CSV table of C-alpha atoms in Angstrom, one decimal:
chain,number,residue,atom,x,y,z
A,246,MET,CA,95.5,74.8,102.1
A,247,LYS,CA,93.7,73.9,105.2
A,248,LYS,CA,90.5,73.7,106.2
A,249,MET,CA,88.6,74.9,109.3
A,250,ILE,CA,84.8,75.0,110.1
A,251,LEU,CA,83.6,76.3,113.8
A,252,LEU,CA,80.2,76.7,113.8
A,253,LEU,CA,79.2,80.2,116.4
A,254,ILE,CA,75.5,80.6,117.5
A,255,LEU,CA,74.9,84.2,118.5
A,256,SER,CA,71.5,85.6,120.2
A,257,MET,CA,71.4,89.0,118.7
A,258,THR,CA,69.5,91.6,120.9
A,259,LEU,CA,67.9,93.5,118.2
A,260,ILE,CA,66.5,89.9,116.2
A,261,SER,CA,64.2,87.9,118.1
A,262,PHE,CA,65.9,84.7,116.3
A,263,ILE,CA,68.9,83.2,116.8
A,264,GLU,CA,71.8,83.7,114.0
A,265,ILE,CA,73.7,81.3,112.9
A,266,ILE,CA,77.2,81.9,111.7
A,267,SER,CA,79.6,79.3,109.7
A,268,PHE,CA,83.0,80.5,110.1
A,269,GLU,CA,86.2,79.1,107.4
A,270,PHE,CA,89.9,80.1,107.8
A,271,ILE,CA,91.4,78.7,104.1
A,272,GLU,CA,95.4,79.5,104.9
A,273,HIS,CA,97.7,81.2,101.9
A,274,PRO,CA,101.3,81.2,102.6
A,275,ILE,CA,104.1,83.8,101.9
A,276,TYR,CA,107.1,83.2,103.0
A,277,SER,CA,109.4,80.6,103.7
A,278,SER,CA,112.7,79.4,104.6
A,279,PRO,CA,114.7,76.5,105.6
A,280,LEU,CA,115.9,78.2,108.3
A,281,THR,CA,114.1,79.0,112.1
A,282,GLY,CA,113.6,82.1,113.0
A,283,ALA,CA,111.2,85.4,113.3
A,284,SER,CA,109.9,88.6,115.3
A,285,LYS,CA,107.6,90.3,114.9
A,286,VAL,CA,104.2,90.6,111.9
A,287,ASP,CA,103.1,93.4,110.6
A,288,ALA,CA,99.9,94.9,108.5
A,289,GLU,CA,99.6,98.0,107.2
A,290,ASP,CA,98.5,99.7,103.4
A,291,SER,CA,103.0,101.4,102.6
A,292,ASP,CA,101.3,102.7,99.3
A,293,ASN,CA,98.2,103.3,99.8
A,294,ASP,CA,96.6,101.6,97.3
A,295,GLY,CA,93.7,100.2,99.1
A,296,ASP,CA,95.8,96.7,99.7
A,297,ILE,CA,97.3,96.2,102.6
A,298,ASP,CA,100.8,94.8,103.3
A,299,LEU,CA,102.7,93.6,105.6
A,300,LEU,CA,106.1,93.1,107.1
A,301,SER,CA,108.0,90.3,108.7
A,302,GLY,CA,111.2,90.0,110.7
A,303,VAL,CA,112.3,86.5,109.8
A,304,MET,CA,115.7,84.4,109.4
A,305,ASN,CA,116.2,84.3,105.0
A,306,ASP,CA,117.5,81.3,103.8
A,307,THR,CA,121.5,82.6,103.3
A,308,GLY,CA,120.8,83.0,107.6
A,309,GLN,CA,120.5,86.6,108.0
A,310,LYS,CA,118.6,88.1,109.7
A,311,VAL,CA,115.7,89.9,107.7
A,312,THR,CA,113.5,92.6,108.2
A,313,LEU,CA,110.6,91.7,105.2
A,314,PHE,CA,108.5,93.9,103.3
A,315,HIS,CA,106.0,91.9,100.8
A,316,LYS,CA,103.0,93.5,98.7
A,317,ASN,CA,99.8,92.7,98.5
A,318,LEU,CA,98.9,92.3,95.2
A,319,GLY,CA,95.5,92.9,95.5
A,320,GLY,CA,93.1,89.7,96.9
A,321,GLY,CA,95.9,88.5,98.9
A,322,LEU,CA,98.2,87.4,96.5
A,323,TYR,CA,101.5,88.9,97.8
A,324,ALA,CA,104.8,89.1,95.5
A,325,GLU,CA,108.3,88.3,96.3
A,326,PRO,CA,109.6,89.5,99.4
A,327,LEU,CA,111.8,93.5,99.5
A,328,THR,CA,114.5,93.2,101.8
A,329,ILE,CA,114.1,96.7,104.1
A,330,HIS,CA,117.0,96.2,106.3
A,331,ILE,CA,119.1,93.3,107.2
A,332,THR,CA,120.5,93.1,111.2
A,333,ALA,CA,124.4,92.9,111.7
A,334,SER,CA,124.6,89.2,112.7
A,335,LEU,CA,125.2,89.7,116.8
A,336,SER,CA,122.9,92.1,116.6
A,337,LYS,CA,118.8,90.8,117.6
A,338,LEU,CA,115.8,91.9,115.9
A,339,THR,CA,113.5,93.4,118.3
A,340,ASN,CA,111.2,94.3,116.3
A,341,GLN,CA,109.3,96.0,113.1
A,342,ILE,CA,106.1,98.4,112.2
A,343,PHE,CA,104.8,100.7,109.6
A,344,PHE,CA,105.6,104.5,111.0
A,345,ASP,CA,103.1,107.0,109.7
A,346,TYR,CA,105.3,109.7,110.6
A,347,ASN,CA,104.2,112.8,108.5
A,348,GLY,CA,100.5,111.7,108.3
A,349,ASP,CA,100.7,111.1,104.5
A,350,ASP,CA,99.4,107.5,104.7
A,351,PHE,CA,103.0,106.0,103.6
A,352,PRO,CA,104.9,104.7,106.0
A,353,GLY,CA,108.1,104.0,106.6
A,354,VAL,CA,109.6,101.7,108.6
A,355,LEU,CA,111.2,101.8,112.0
A,356,ILE,CA,113.3,98.9,113.2
A,357,ALA,CA,114.2,98.2,116.4
A,358,GLU,CA,117.0,95.7,117.8
A,359,GLU,CA,119.2,94.8,120.4
A,360,ASN,CA,123.0,94.2,120.6
A,361,SER,CA,123.3,97.3,118.4
A,362,SER,CA,125.5,100.5,117.7
A,363,ALA,CA,122.0,101.8,116.6
A,364,PRO,CA,119.2,99.8,118.2
A,365,LEU,CA,116.6,102.6,116.5
A,366,ILE,CA,116.1,103.7,113.0
A,367,LEU,CA,114.1,104.2,110.9
A,368,TYR,CA,113.6,103.4,106.9
A,369,LEU,CA,111.8,106.5,105.3
A,370,ASN,CA,109.3,106.2,102.6
A,371,ASN,CA,109.7,107.8,98.9
A,372,GLY,CA,106.3,108.7,99.0
A,373,ASP,CA,105.0,105.8,96.8
A,374,GLY,CA,105.0,102.9,98.6
A,375,THR,CA,109.1,102.2,97.9
A,376,PHE,CA,111.5,102.4,100.9
A,377,GLN,CA,115.4,104.8,100.8
A,378,THR,CA,117.9,102.7,101.7
A,379,THR,CA,120.0,104.2,104.5
A,380,PRO,CA,117.6,105.0,108.0
A,381,VAL,CA,117.6,107.3,110.1
A,382,VAL,CA,119.6,107.1,113.1
A,383,LEU,CA,117.3,107.4,116.0
A,384,ASP,CA,119.5,106.5,118.7
A,385,ASP,CA,123.7,105.6,118.2
A,386,ASN,CA,123.2,104.6,121.7
A,387,SER,CA,124.4,100.7,122.4
A,388,GLU,CA,121.9,99.3,124.5
A,389,ASP,CA,119.1,96.9,124.1
A,390,VAL,CA,115.5,97.9,122.5
A,391,SER,CA,113.0,95.2,124.2
A,392,ALA,CA,109.6,97.0,122.6
A,393,ILE,CA,108.6,100.1,121.1
A,394,TYR,CA,105.4,101.7,120.2
A,395,ILE,CA,103.4,104.5,118.0
A,396,ALA,CA,100.9,106.8,119.7
A,397,ASP,CA,101.2,111.1,119.6
A,398,PHE,CA,102.3,111.1,123.4
A,399,ASP,CA,102.0,115.1,123.9
A,400,GLY,CA,98.9,115.5,121.3
A,401,ASP,CA,100.3,117.9,118.6
A,402,GLY,CA,98.7,116.1,115.8
A,403,LYS,CA,102.0,114.0,115.3
A,404,ASP,CA,102.3,110.0,115.7
A,405,ASP,CA,105.6,110.4,118.2
A,406,ILE,CA,107.8,107.0,119.5
A,407,LEU,CA,108.1,105.5,123.0
A,408,TYR,CA,110.7,101.9,123.4
A,409,ALA,CA,112.0,101.0,125.8
A,410,TYR,CA,115.9,100.4,127.1
A,411,SER,CA,115.9,96.5,128.9
A,412,GLY,CA,119.1,95.0,131.8
A,413,PHE,CA,120.4,97.4,133.8
A,414,ASN,CA,119.4,100.9,132.3
A,415,ALA,CA,115.6,100.0,131.3
A,416,GLN,CA,114.3,103.1,130.5
A,417,LEU,CA,111.3,104.2,129.5
A,418,ARG,CA,111.8,107.4,126.8
A,419,TRP,CA,110.4,109.2,124.2
A,420,VAL,CA,111.5,110.5,120.4
A,421,LYS,CA,109.5,113.5,119.6
A,422,ASN,CA,108.3,114.1,116.0
A,423,LEU,CA,108.2,117.3,115.0
A,424,GLY,CA,107.1,116.4,110.8
A,425,GLY,CA,107.9,115.8,107.7
A,426,GLY,CA,111.0,113.4,108.7
A,427,ASN,CA,112.4,115.3,110.9
A,428,PHE,CA,112.4,114.2,115.0
A,429,GLU,CA,114.0,116.2,118.1
A,430,PRO,CA,116.4,113.4,120.1
A,431,PRO,CA,114.8,110.9,122.7
A,432,SER,CA,114.6,111.4,125.8
A,433,THR,CA,114.3,109.7,129.4
A,434,LEU,CA,110.7,109.1,130.1
A,435,LYS,CA,111.5,106.9,132.8
A,436,PHE,CA,113.4,104.5,134.4
A,437,LEU,CA,112.3,101.3,134.5
A,438,SER,CA,112.1,97.9,137.5
A,439,GLY,CA,112.9,95.4,134.8
A,440,ASP,CA,112.7,94.8,131.2
A,441,ALA,CA,110.4,95.7,129.0
A,442,THR,CA,107.5,93.1,126.7
A,443,GLU,CA,105.0,94.5,126.0
A,444,ILE,CA,104.3,98.9,125.3
A,445,LYS,CA,100.8,99.9,125.2
A,446,THR,CA,99.2,104.2,125.8
A,447,GLY,CA,95.4,104.6,126.1
A,448,TYR,CA,93.6,107.5,128.1
A,449,ILE,CA,93.5,105.8,131.0
A,450,ASP,CA,92.6,107.9,133.9
A,451,GLY,CA,90.1,110.1,132.7
A,452,ASP,CA,92.0,113.3,131.9
A,453,SER,CA,93.5,113.9,128.6
A,454,HIS,CA,96.3,112.7,128.6
A,455,LEU,CA,97.9,109.4,127.2
A,456,ASP,CA,99.0,107.1,129.4
A,457,VAL,CA,101.4,104.1,129.7
A,458,ILE,CA,101.1,100.7,130.7
A,459,MET,CA,103.6,98.2,130.5
A,460,SER,CA,104.4,94.8,130.7
A,461,LEU,CA,107.7,94.8,132.7
A,462,ILE,CA,110.1,91.7,134.1
A,463,SER,CA,113.5,91.1,136.0
A,464,GLU,CA,114.6,88.9,138.2
A,465,SER,CA,113.0,90.5,141.3
A,466,THR,CA,110.0,92.6,139.2
A,467,LYS,CA,107.2,90.9,137.6
A,468,ASN,CA,104.3,92.9,137.3
A,469,ILE,CA,101.3,95.1,135.0
A,470,SER,CA,102.5,98.5,135.3
A,471,PHE,CA,100.2,101.9,134.6
A,472,PHE,CA,102.6,105.2,134.3
A,473,ALA,CA,100.0,108.3,134.0
A,474,GLY,CA,101.0,110.6,130.9
A,475,THR,CA,101.2,114.4,131.8
A,476,GLY,CA,102.2,115.3,127.9
A,477,SER,CA,105.2,116.2,128.1
A,478,SER,CA,105.9,112.9,131.5
A,479,ILE,CA,104.9,110.2,133.1
A,480,GLY,CA,104.5,109.3,137.0
A,481,SER,CA,105.6,106.6,139.1
A,482,ALA,CA,104.3,103.7,138.8
A,483,GLN,CA,101.0,102.2,139.9
A,484,VAL,CA,101.2,97.8,139.6
A,485,ILE,CA,98.3,96.8,138.6
A,486,VAL,CA,98.6,93.1,138.4
A,487,ASN,CA,101.8,91.8,140.6
A,488,ASP,CA,103.7,88.6,141.0
A,489,VAL,CA,103.8,88.0,136.8
A,490,ARG,CA,105.2,87.1,134.0
A,491,SER,CA,102.9,88.6,131.0
A,492,LEU,CA,104.0,88.8,126.9
A,493,GLY,CA,101.0,90.4,125.6
A,494,ILE,CA,98.4,92.8,126.3
A,495,ALA,CA,96.1,95.4,124.9
A,496,LEU,CA,93.3,98.1,126.2
A,497,GLY,CA,90.1,98.1,124.4
A,498,ASP,CA,87.3,99.2,126.6
A,499,PHE,CA,86.2,95.1,126.6
A,500,ASP,CA,82.6,96.6,128.7
A,501,ASN,CA,81.3,98.4,127.0
A,502,ASP,CA,81.8,101.5,128.8
A,503,GLY,CA,83.1,104.6,127.4
A,504,ASP,CA,86.4,103.4,129.6
A,505,ILE,CA,89.8,101.4,128.8
A,506,ASP,CA,90.7,97.9,130.0
A,507,LEU,CA,93.0,95.6,130.2
A,508,VAL,CA,93.4,92.4,128.5
A,509,TYR,CA,96.5,90.4,129.9
A,510,SER,CA,98.3,87.2,129.0
A,511,GLU,CA,100.0,84.7,132.0
A,512,TYR,CA,102.1,83.2,130.3
A,513,PHE,CA,104.2,81.2,132.9
A,514,VAL,CA,101.1,79.6,134.5
A,515,HIS,CA,98.2,80.2,131.2
A,516,HIS,CA,96.1,81.9,131.8
A,517,VAL,CA,94.3,85.2,129.3
A,518,LYS,CA,92.9,87.7,131.6
A,519,TRP,CA,91.5,91.5,131.9
A,520,PHE,CA,90.7,93.7,134.1
A,521,SER,CA,88.0,96.4,134.5
A,522,ASN,CA,88.4,100.1,134.6
A,523,ASP,CA,86.6,102.4,136.2
A,524,GLY,CA,87.5,104.9,134.4
A,525,THR,CA,90.1,106.7,137.4
A,526,ALA,CA,92.6,103.9,136.2
A,527,ASN,CA,91.5,101.9,139.2
A,528,PHE,CA,91.6,98.6,137.7
A,529,THR,CA,89.4,95.5,138.9
A,530,ASN,CA,90.4,91.7,138.3
A,531,GLU,CA,87.2,90.7,135.7
A,532,GLY,CA,88.2,87.1,135.5
A,533,ASP,CA,89.8,84.8,132.0
A,534,ILE,CA,88.0,85.5,129.5
A,535,VAL,CA,87.9,81.4,128.2
A,536,ASP,CA,87.6,78.6,130.5
A,537,VAL,CA,90.3,76.2,129.3
A,538,VAL,CA,94.0,76.3,129.7
A,539,ILE,CA,95.2,78.7,127.7
A,540,ASP,CA,98.8,77.2,127.1
A,541,SER,CA,102.2,79.7,127.0
A,542,PRO,CA,99.4,82.2,126.2
A,543,TRP,CA,101.0,85.6,123.8
A,544,ALA,CA,100.8,88.4,121.6
A,545,ILE,CA,97.4,89.4,122.4
A,546,LYS,CA,95.3,91.7,119.9
A,547,ASN,CA,91.7,93.6,119.9
A,548,ILE,CA,90.0,93.8,117.0
A,549,ASP,CA,86.4,93.9,116.8
A,550,PHE,CA,86.4,90.4,114.7
A,551,ASN,CA,82.8,89.8,113.9
A,552,LYS,CA,81.7,93.5,112.4
A,553,ASP,CA,79.7,94.0,116.3
A,554,GLY,CA,81.3,97.2,117.6
A,555,TYR,CA,82.8,95.4,120.7
A,556,GLU,CA,86.1,94.0,120.9
A,557,ASP,CA,87.9,90.9,120.4
A,558,ILE,CA,90.8,89.1,121.6
A,559,GLY,CA,93.2,87.3,119.8
A,560,PHE,CA,95.6,84.8,120.7
A,561,ILE,CA,97.7,83.2,120.2
A,562,SER,CA,99.1,79.4,122.3
A,563,SER,CA,102.3,79.1,121.4
A,564,GLY,CA,102.2,75.1,123.2
A,565,ASN,CA,99.4,74.2,121.1
A,566,ASN,CA,100.1,75.5,117.9
A,567,THR,CA,96.6,77.0,117.8
A,568,ILE,CA,95.6,81.4,116.9
A,569,PHE,CA,92.6,81.4,119.0
A,570,ILE,CA,89.6,84.7,118.3
A,571,VAL,CA,87.6,85.2,121.5
A,572,LEU,CA,84.4,87.1,120.8
A,573,ASN,CA,82.7,89.2,123.2
A,574,ASP,CA,79.4,88.9,123.9
A,575,GLU,CA,76.1,89.9,122.4
A,576,ASN,CA,75.3,93.2,124.6
A,577,GLY,CA,80.0,94.1,124.5
A,578,THR,CA,79.6,93.6,128.4
A,579,GLY,CA,82.6,91.6,128.1
A,580,ASN,CA,81.7,88.3,129.4
A,581,PHE,CA,84.1,86.7,127.1
A,582,ILE,CA,83.7,83.2,128.0
A,583,ALA,CA,79.6,83.3,126.7
A,584,SER,CA,80.6,81.7,124.1
A,585,PRO,CA,83.2,78.8,122.7
A,586,PRO,CA,86.5,80.4,121.6
A,587,LEU,CA,86.9,80.4,118.1
A,588,VAL,CA,89.9,78.3,116.6
A,589,VAL,CA,92.4,79.1,113.7
A,590,THR,CA,94.9,77.2,112.9
A,591,GLN,CA,95.4,74.3,116.0
A,592,GLU,CA,98.7,72.8,113.4
A,593,LYS,CA,101.2,75.9,113.3
A,594,SER,CA,104.4,75.1,115.4
A,595,GLY,CA,106.6,78.4,117.0
A,596,LEU,CA,103.9,80.6,116.5
A,597,VAL,CA,105.7,84.3,118.0
A,598,ASP,CA,103.1,87.1,116.3
A,599,ILE,CA,99.6,87.8,114.4
A,600,GLU,CA,97.6,90.4,113.1
A,601,PHE,CA,94.1,91.0,112.4
A,602,ALA,CA,92.8,93.2,109.0
A,603,ASP,CA,91.2,92.9,105.6
A,604,ILE,CA,94.0,90.9,104.4
A,605,ASN,CA,91.9,90.5,100.4
A,606,ASN,CA,89.9,93.2,100.4
A,607,ASP,CA,87.1,91.1,100.1
A,608,THR,CA,83.6,92.1,99.6
A,609,GLU,CA,81.9,92.0,103.3
A,610,GLY,CA,85.0,93.4,104.3
A,611,ILE,CA,85.6,90.7,106.8
A,612,VAL,CA,88.7,90.5,109.3
A,613,ASP,CA,91.8,87.9,108.2
A,614,VAL,CA,94.6,86.7,110.1
A,615,VAL,CA,98.1,87.0,110.0
A,616,SER,CA,100.3,85.0,111.6
A,617,LEU,CA,104.1,84.0,112.0
A,618,SER,CA,106.3,80.9,113.0
A,619,SER,CA,109.8,80.7,113.7
A,620,THR,CA,109.4,77.4,112.5
A,621,SER,CA,110.3,77.1,109.1
A,622,SER,CA,110.4,81.6,109.2
A,623,GLU,CA,106.7,81.4,107.7
A,624,VAL,CA,105.1,84.3,107.1
A,625,ALA,CA,100.8,83.3,106.5
A,626,TRP,CA,97.6,84.3,105.6
A,627,TYR,CA,94.2,82.9,107.0
A,628,GLU,CA,91.4,83.5,104.1
A,629,THR,CA,88.2,84.3,106.8
A,630,THR,CA,85.0,83.4,105.4
A,631,THR,CA,80.8,84.4,106.6
A,632,THR,CA,78.0,82.3,106.1
A,633,LEU,CA,75.0,83.9,107.6
A,634,GLY,CA,72.1,81.4,108.6
A,635,VAL,CA,68.7,84.0,108.6
A,636,GLU,CA,69.1,87.7,107.8
A,637,ASP,CA,67.2,90.2,105.7
A,638,ASN,CA,69.7,91.8,102.4
A,639,SER,CA,66.8,93.9,101.3
A,640,LEU,CA,68.9,96.7,102.5
A,641,GLU,CA,72.0,95.5,100.8
A,642,THR,CA,70.5,96.6,97.5
A,643,GLN,CA,67.8,99.2,98.4
A,644,LEU,CA,70.4,101.3,101.0
A,645,ILE,CA,72.2,103.9,98.7
A,646,LEU,CA,75.4,105.3,99.4
A,647,SER,CA,76.7,108.4,97.8
A,648,PRO,CA,78.0,110.1,96.2
A,649,ASN,CA,81.6,107.4,96.3
A,650,PRO,CA,84.2,109.0,96.6
A,651,ALA,CA,83.6,111.4,98.7
A,652,ASN,CA,84.8,113.7,100.4
A,653,ASN,CA,83.7,115.8,103.0
A,654,PHE,CA,80.2,114.4,103.7
A,655,VAL,CA,77.9,111.3,102.4
A,656,ARG,CA,74.7,111.1,102.0
A,657,LEU,CA,72.6,107.9,103.0
A,658,THR,CA,69.6,107.0,101.8
A,659,ASN,CA,66.8,104.4,103.0
A,660,GLN,CA,64.9,102.9,100.1
A,661,THR,CA,63.7,99.9,102.6
A,662,ASN,CA,60.7,100.2,105.1
A,663,ILE,CA,63.4,98.8,107.8
A,664,PRO,CA,64.3,101.2,110.4
A,665,LEU,CA,67.9,102.3,110.4
A,666,GLU,CA,68.7,101.5,114.2
A,667,SER,CA,73.4,102.4,113.5
A,668,LEU,CA,75.8,103.3,111.3
A,669,ALA,CA,79.8,101.5,112.8
A,670,ILE,CA,82.2,102.8,110.6
A,671,TYR,CA,85.8,100.4,110.1
A,672,ASP,CA,88.8,100.9,108.0
A,673,MET,CA,91.0,98.4,106.5
A,674,ASN,CA,92.2,97.1,108.9
A,675,GLY,CA,89.0,96.7,110.8
A,676,ARG,CA,88.9,98.9,113.4
A,677,LEU,CA,85.5,100.9,114.8
A,678,VAL,CA,86.5,104.6,113.8
A,679,ASP,CA,82.7,106.3,114.8
A,680,ILE,CA,79.5,104.4,115.7
A,681,ILE,CA,76.0,106.8,114.3
A,682,SER,CA,72.6,106.5,115.7
A,683,LEU,CA,70.0,106.3,112.9
A,684,THR,CA,66.9,106.0,115.0
A,685,ASN,CA,65.9,109.6,113.7
A,686,MET,CA,66.4,109.2,109.9
A,687,GLN,CA,63.8,109.4,107.1
A,688,LEU,CA,64.9,108.7,104.1
A,689,GLU,CA,68.0,110.7,104.1
A,690,LYS,CA,70.6,111.2,106.0
A,691,GLN,CA,73.9,113.0,105.3
A,692,VAL,CA,76.8,111.7,107.1
A,693,ASP,CA,79.6,114.4,108.4
A,694,VAL,CA,82.8,112.4,106.8
A,695,SER,CA,85.2,114.5,106.4
A,696,VAL,CA,87.3,113.8,109.7
A,697,LEU,CA,88.4,110.4,107.9
A,698,SER,CA,91.5,110.5,106.3
A,699,SER,CA,91.8,109.8,102.2
A,700,GLY,CA,91.4,105.5,101.7
A,701,ILE,CA,88.9,102.5,101.7
A,702,TYR,CA,86.0,102.0,105.0
A,703,LEU,CA,83.7,99.6,105.5
A,704,MET,CA,80.0,100.6,106.6
A,705,LYS,CA,78.6,98.5,108.5
A,706,ILE,CA,74.6,99.9,108.8
A,707,LEU,CA,71.9,97.5,110.6
A,708,GLY,CA,68.7,98.0,111.2
A,709,GLU,CA,65.6,96.2,112.5
A,710,ASN,CA,66.6,92.4,111.4
A,711,ALA,CA,68.8,93.3,108.5
A,712,SER,CA,72.2,94.2,108.4
A,713,THR,CA,75.1,95.7,105.1
A,714,ILE,CA,78.0,96.5,104.3
A,715,LYS,CA,79.4,99.1,102.4
A,716,ARG,CA,83.0,100.1,101.0
A,717,LEU,CA,82.9,104.0,101.0
A,718,ILE,CA,86.3,105.2,99.2
A,719,ILE,CA,87.2,109.4,100.8
A,720,LYS,CA,89.0,111.1,98.6
């Protein structure tokens, strides 16, 4: 195993001292083959056991392009992979992702391909973390699918599928989810001026409809464009960034003002930049998120890596064989260059994708890193450990959550004399679910958790000069 120690000095606004955090990344190989080739990796708890499973698109040792399922047995120990799908020899595997199509926390496997008679298919989950052997064909047109994304496009409470054809017939398409594994036939939302390398959605322009942002590339088009959503269609393209070949975009509130902003990579000119949004889809160039040249950046992901309530950025540099994590500033204003980027590894050739999740389900709920490399079709995860230089941990034993497991409400009891400030709730993928103010809390506070789905959550509680993380189980 390889280790890399990095020291990051963070000035904490809630406390009067400097806190030193040491991040250590320990590599754990999961899968490799003698052959080269890989597409994407995805991370999700597919069997509702509280452990993060993986999907990878790789070349196996017999030369087949396969989608592999890696079951987490607990603690980051993965079973031998299960082959979900074999891509035909003349086809290309574009992407494979978990898709919870019926909202039961047992996602299926959605697969997109190029040069295939069925370029979009779904393997249903049997409801126990295993998958059916015959897929549901969602699109049987012989078109190339270049990108896919899951979102509740029409706002009916069920996640739908957005995907893009590439080439002469480039278009954004929508498969409406009817629930229970049933779907409407695909429909075209918009013909496109280029091939979509990324599709992302968010509430960008201030209304109640989900909007779309795509990176588009063709001989005549190189841009990142915004498309206003209506709930059943999208408007004309509004170019945010022109003359850019981007192979990675991420959406998030990077300046903590309540609006969805944009981070993107410029693959051939070696930049990762972010644009702030004023809440009406008017974007402003805020510059690079790092002050060094990044060779061939892509696979941009946003995650609250250090659990401070602010969005951070992770990405790969394929030219430098490096995985970077760039932390937001101490106030969450998007001043990413205030601290040097964290380096997870500098020794991974052929990097094509990364994901972030708590792989080993540790007590602190620390976010780990998953990597996929085309070299030797390698899947690995990097265990993140931290050492806090200065912190008051009396909250660890004297702050009580009950009942736990919980259904609708959980009672937070503070048996210390430390004033509490906030409670942040994260899911097991490290995504921020909610932030609750505790500034007026006395001895106890009842927290409504009825909107949370069944599963395991991490609750980070901040107090005056102190913090702790508690694990909460929702039945």
